[in-house]
């Protein structure tokens, strides 16, 4: 297994996560129909180029790398669609983490901590599809000075991310939101720079990933005039 840096493994994780989220949100009807319970055991594969596929598992035992949950199609018609999608999301999160740390098996302690820190700053697939993290509404979501704001510069209540979410904060666990101020440290997927509260950042309206203004080639004034903003990776999946 070739040696990889935490950043390399994170980029692989990021692409696969976006692919899974695309299947479970944007392409959910297509995904639903492909998971026919009459077929054999099927798995949801997310690839690091942002594409996904419903396919049979690897035949080799043990497989070359961790495989997604087997037989997701069998439960499709036995439960409500939203519950089934959430179940697939939970199993997908488990697979994404397992694959990332399989690829990082040769990392040292500090590198493993770095990898987990990068991954843990993103909401899980389950949090996204279950509504615990809300997609941005009404324009591209931007960030300057600590509070996330949509296009137009109006302050808004920001979604609570996984590492900062607490059911004891008086918010509805099924998707309610509370005022939440960004902490420093979120990495830009393009350059790896860590978020600082005095800088301008913007979130993709399709994958909810945050980018620094420099990598997004965006300013607060320009963002305020847009209805939606799509990152390069999501733009390439159109």
Tab-separated table of C-alpha atoms in Angstrom:
chain	number	residue	atom	x	y	z
A	1	UNK	CA	0.000	0.000	0.000
A	2	UNK	CA	1.572	3.295	-1.088
A	3	UNK	CA	2.319	5.797	1.658
A	4	UNK	CA	-0.035	8.768	1.679
A	5	UNK	CA	-0.181	11.983	3.662
A	6	UNK	CA	-3.191	12.890	5.842
A	7	UNK	CA	-4.068	15.558	3.264
A	8	UNK	CA	-4.058	13.021	0.397
A	9	UNK	CA	-6.314	10.655	2.326
A	10	UNK	CA	-8.611	13.525	3.303
A	11	UNK	CA	-8.992	14.612	-0.316
A	12	UNK	CA	-9.936	11.024	-1.218
A	13	UNK	CA	-12.455	10.971	1.658
A	14	UNK	CA	-13.867	14.334	0.592
A	15	UNK	CA	-14.535	13.194	-2.972
A	16	UNK	CA	-16.169	9.946	-1.868
A	17	UNK	CA	-18.296	11.745	0.723
A	18	UNK	CA	-19.564	14.176	-1.898
A	19	UNK	CA	-20.414	11.236	-4.153
A	20	UNK	CA	-22.415	9.515	-1.403
A	21	UNK	CA	-24.242	12.750	-0.574
A	22	UNK	CA	-25.053	13.258	-4.216
A	23	UNK	CA	-26.642	9.800	-4.379
A	24	UNK	CA	-28.631	10.364	-1.185
A	25	UNK	CA	-29.776	13.928	-1.945
A	26	UNK	CA	-29.496	15.227	-5.512
A	27	UNK	CA	-29.840	11.828	-7.256
A	28	UNK	CA	-32.075	10.177	-4.661
A	29	UNK	CA	-34.768	9.062	-7.145
A	30	UNK	CA	-32.183	7.422	-9.393
A	31	UNK	CA	-30.536	5.840	-6.368
A	32	UNK	CA	-33.890	4.565	-5.053
A	33	UNK	CA	-34.756	2.827	-8.319
A	34	UNK	CA	-31.332	1.236	-8.665
A	35	UNK	CA	-31.670	-0.401	-5.234
A	36	UNK	CA	-34.203	-2.991	-6.402
A	37	UNK	CA	-34.884	-5.504	-3.579
A	38	UNK	CA	-35.283	-8.222	-6.211
A	39	UNK	CA	-31.627	-7.994	-7.137
A	40	UNK	CA	-28.707	-9.571	-5.315
A	41	UNK	CA	-26.826	-7.903	-2.447
A	42	UNK	CA	-26.002	-4.372	-3.527
A	43	UNK	CA	-23.652	-1.710	-2.176
A	44	UNK	CA	-23.443	2.068	-2.585
A	45	UNK	CA	-19.980	3.021	-3.813
A	46	UNK	CA	-18.746	6.607	-3.710
A	47	UNK	CA	-15.681	7.361	-5.825
A	48	UNK	CA	-13.152	10.094	-5.221
A	49	UNK	CA	-14.032	11.825	-8.490
A	50	UNK	CA	-17.504	12.570	-7.097
A	51	UNK	CA	-19.372	9.826	-8.966
A	52	UNK	CA	-21.341	7.015	-7.338
A	53	UNK	CA	-22.609	3.571	-8.293
A	54	UNK	CA	-24.901	0.872	-6.928
A	55	UNK	CA	-23.128	-2.393	-7.589
A	56	UNK	CA	-22.372	-5.888	-6.370
A	57	UNK	CA	-19.586	-6.213	-3.786
A	58	UNK	CA	-16.096	-7.395	-4.567
A	59	UNK	CA	-15.875	-11.169	-4.957
A	60	UNK	CA	-12.451	-11.567	-3.378
A	61	UNK	CA	-12.241	-12.502	0.305
A	62	UNK	CA	-10.919	-10.565	2.043
A	63	UNK	CA	-11.453	-7.575	-0.255
A	64	UNK	CA	-8.548	-5.328	-1.199
A	65	UNK	CA	-10.027	-2.507	0.918
A	66	UNK	CA	-13.056	-2.074	3.224
A	67	UNK	CA	-16.309	-2.520	1.315
A	68	UNK	CA	-19.568	-0.554	1.741
A	69	UNK	CA	-22.485	-2.079	3.649
A	70	UNK	CA	-23.840	-5.148	1.872
A	71	UNK	CA	-27.487	-5.593	0.872
A	72	UNK	CA	-28.787	-2.047	1.279
A	73	UNK	CA	-31.469	-2.818	-1.305
A	74	UNK	CA	-33.183	-5.493	0.805
A	75	UNK	CA	-34.462	-2.999	3.393
A	76	UNK	CA	-35.642	-0.453	0.836
A	77	UNK	CA	-39.343	-1.351	0.817
A	78	UNK	CA	-39.541	-2.413	4.452
A	79	UNK	CA	-39.291	1.062	5.980
A	80	UNK	CA	-40.107	4.690	5.239
A	81	UNK	CA	-37.935	6.176	2.516
A	82	UNK	CA	-36.420	8.848	4.761
A	83	UNK	CA	-35.537	6.252	7.394
A	84	UNK	CA	-33.988	3.994	4.756
A	85	UNK	CA	-31.937	6.862	3.306
A	86	UNK	CA	-30.740	7.727	6.811
A	87	UNK	CA	-29.793	4.089	7.411
A	88	UNK	CA	-27.771	3.998	4.202
A	89	UNK	CA	-26.121	7.276	5.240
A	90	UNK	CA	-25.053	5.829	8.613
A	91	UNK	CA	-23.531	2.768	6.957
A	92	UNK	CA	-21.880	4.985	4.344
A	93	UNK	CA	-20.296	7.108	7.065
A	94	UNK	CA	-18.907	3.939	8.652
A	95	UNK	CA	-17.471	2.821	5.316
A	96	UNK	CA	-15.937	6.214	4.536
A	97	UNK	CA	-14.181	6.314	7.897
A	98	UNK	CA	-13.024	2.708	7.616
A	99	UNK	CA	-11.628	3.317	4.145
A	100	UNK	CA	-9.868	6.516	5.188
A	101	UNK	CA	-8.115	4.869	8.116
A	102	UNK	CA	-7.328	1.768	6.073
A	103	UNK	CA	-5.504	4.069	3.673
A	104	UNK	CA	-3.853	5.727	6.665
A	105	UNK	CA	-2.740	2.520	8.372
A	106	UNK	CA	0.911	3.553	8.074
A	107	UNK	CA	0.431	7.033	9.496
A	108	UNK	CA	1.994	7.847	12.827
A	109	UNK	CA	0.032	9.077	15.832
A	110	UNK	CA	0.253	12.774	14.965
A	111	UNK	CA	-0.734	12.123	11.357
A	112	UNK	CA	-3.721	10.010	12.433
A	113	UNK	CA	-4.854	12.826	14.692
A	114	UNK	CA	-4.497	15.277	11.813
A	115	UNK	CA	-6.542	13.036	9.525
A	116	UNK	CA	-9.330	12.612	12.062
A	117	UNK	CA	-9.345	16.348	12.788
A	118	UNK	CA	-9.785	17.152	9.096
A	119	UNK	CA	-12.601	14.627	8.681
A	120	UNK	CA	-14.340	15.561	11.923
A	121	UNK	CA	-14.751	19.187	10.852
A	122	UNK	CA	-17.244	18.061	8.202
A	123	UNK	CA	-20.812	17.000	9.022
A	124	UNK	CA	-21.462	13.305	8.497
A	125	UNK	CA	-23.618	12.074	5.640
A	126	UNK	CA	-26.212	11.089	8.235
A	127	UNK	CA	-26.296	14.613	9.678
A	128	UNK	CA	-26.883	16.046	6.215
A	129	UNK	CA	-29.630	13.680	5.037
A	130	UNK	CA	-31.405	13.611	8.418
A	131	UNK	CA	-31.644	17.384	8.527
A	132	UNK	CA	-29.329	17.976	11.464
A	133	UNK	CA	-27.266	20.136	9.147
A	134	UNK	CA	-29.416	22.317	6.930
A	135	UNK	CA	-28.410	23.208	3.360
A	136	UNK	CA	-27.980	26.934	2.804
A	137	UNK	CA	-31.074	28.719	1.545
A	138	UNK	CA	-31.702	31.930	-0.340
A	139	UNK	CA	-28.269	32.436	-1.824
A	140	UNK	CA	-24.667	31.391	-1.375
A	141	UNK	CA	-23.736	31.138	2.280
A	142	UNK	CA	-20.772	33.291	3.163
A	143	UNK	CA	-18.713	33.798	6.249
A	144	UNK	CA	-16.905	36.857	7.546
A	145	UNK	CA	-16.034	37.656	11.115
A	146	UNK	CA	-17.361	34.497	12.711
A	147	UNK	CA	-21.053	34.322	11.741
A	148	UNK	CA	-22.154	32.563	8.576
A	149	UNK	CA	-24.294	34.741	6.369
A	150	UNK	CA	-26.210	34.137	3.121
A	151	UNK	CA	-25.761	36.212	-0.008
A	152	UNK	CA	-26.882	39.782	0.510
A	153	UNK	CA	-24.952	40.143	3.743
A	154	UNK	CA	-27.848	39.415	6.100
A	155	UNK	CA	-26.960	37.658	9.332
A	156	UNK	CA	-28.475	34.231	9.721
A	157	UNK	CA	-28.542	31.359	12.151
A	158	UNK	CA	-25.877	28.925	11.050
A	159	UNK	CA	-26.216	25.129	11.010
A	160	UNK	CA	-24.499	23.364	13.878
A	161	UNK	CA	-21.802	21.010	12.616
A	162	UNK	CA	-21.041	17.643	14.089
A	163	UNK	CA	-18.250	18.602	16.429
A	164	UNK	CA	-20.227	21.526	17.829
A	165	UNK	CA	-23.736	20.069	17.892
A	166	UNK	CA	-25.426	19.324	21.196
A	167	UNK	CA	-28.969	18.227	21.890
A	168	UNK	CA	-28.687	20.062	25.223
A	169	UNK	CA	-28.554	23.457	23.543
A	170	UNK	CA	-32.330	23.682	23.251
A	171	UNK	CA	-32.448	22.842	19.564
A	172	UNK	CA	-34.511	20.246	17.818
A	173	UNK	CA	-32.289	17.237	17.045
A	174	UNK	CA	-34.260	16.576	13.868
A	175	UNK	CA	-33.130	19.797	12.263
A	176	UNK	CA	-33.769	22.851	14.420
A	177	UNK	CA	-30.950	25.334	14.680
A	178	UNK	CA	-29.450	27.598	17.275
A	179	UNK	CA	-27.160	30.615	16.988
A	180	UNK	CA	-23.718	29.215	16.384
A	181	UNK	CA	-20.481	31.043	16.029
A	182	UNK	CA	-17.715	29.523	13.931
A	183	UNK	CA	-14.597	28.408	15.682
A	184	UNK	CA	-11.258	28.749	14.014
A	185	UNK	CA	-9.665	25.772	12.356
A	186	UNK	CA	-11.914	24.594	9.499
A	187	UNK	CA	-9.691	23.684	6.506
A	188	UNK	CA	-10.302	24.879	2.965
A	189	UNK	CA	-10.517	21.715	0.784
A	190	UNK	CA	-8.577	23.410	-2.021
A	191	UNK	CA	-5.567	24.893	-0.247
A	192	UNK	CA	-5.785	23.437	3.252
A	193	UNK	CA	-5.651	26.851	4.939
A	194	UNK	CA	-7.461	26.942	8.254
A	195	UNK	CA	-10.439	29.187	8.769
A	196	UNK	CA	-9.912	32.469	10.597
A	197	UNK	CA	-12.833	34.563	11.797
A	198	UNK	CA	-11.593	37.745	10.136
A	199	UNK	CA	-11.512	36.178	6.651
A	200	UNK	CA	-14.218	35.826	3.998
A	201	UNK	CA	-15.326	32.243	3.269
A	202	UNK	CA	-18.186	30.838	1.177
A	203	UNK	CA	-20.083	27.522	1.229
A	204	UNK	CA	-21.145	25.536	-1.833
A	205	UNK	CA	-24.951	25.423	-2.006
A	206	UNK	CA	-24.854	21.838	-3.284
A	207	UNK	CA	-22.383	20.019	-1.005
A	208	UNK	CA	-22.229	22.470	1.929
A	209	UNK	CA	-18.421	22.518	1.845
A	210	UNK	CA	-16.678	25.746	2.890
A	211	UNK	CA	-13.947	27.417	0.818
A	212	UNK	CA	-11.773	30.421	1.465
A	213	UNK	CA	-12.563	33.407	-0.733
A	214	UNK	CA	-9.201	33.215	-2.451
A	215	UNK	CA	-9.706	29.644	-3.698
A	216	UNK	CA	-13.351	30.338	-4.580
A	217	UNK	CA	-12.229	33.493	-6.418
A	218	UNK	CA	-15.045	35.247	-4.621
A	219	UNK	CA	-15.570	38.433	-2.611
A	220	UNK	CA	-18.344	39.252	-0.170
A	221	UNK	CA	-19.732	41.903	-2.531
A	222	UNK	CA	-19.774	39.500	-5.491
A	223	UNK	CA	-21.353	36.729	-3.400
A	224	UNK	CA	-24.124	39.047	-2.223
A	225	UNK	CA	-25.228	39.459	-5.850
A	226	UNK	CA	-25.492	35.711	-6.532
A	227	UNK	CA	-28.451	33.436	-5.872
A	228	UNK	CA	-26.356	30.288	-5.607
A	229	UNK	CA	-22.718	29.316	-5.718
A	230	UNK	CA	-21.403	25.917	-6.816
A	231	UNK	CA	-17.835	24.769	-6.102
A	232	UNK	CA	-15.692	23.452	-8.955
A	233	UNK	CA	-16.166	19.828	-7.928
A	234	UNK	CA	-19.965	20.111	-7.899
A	235	UNK	CA	-19.880	22.137	-11.130
A	236	UNK	CA	-17.978	19.291	-12.758
A	237	UNK	CA	-20.733	16.819	-11.836
A	238	UNK	CA	-23.428	18.672	-13.791
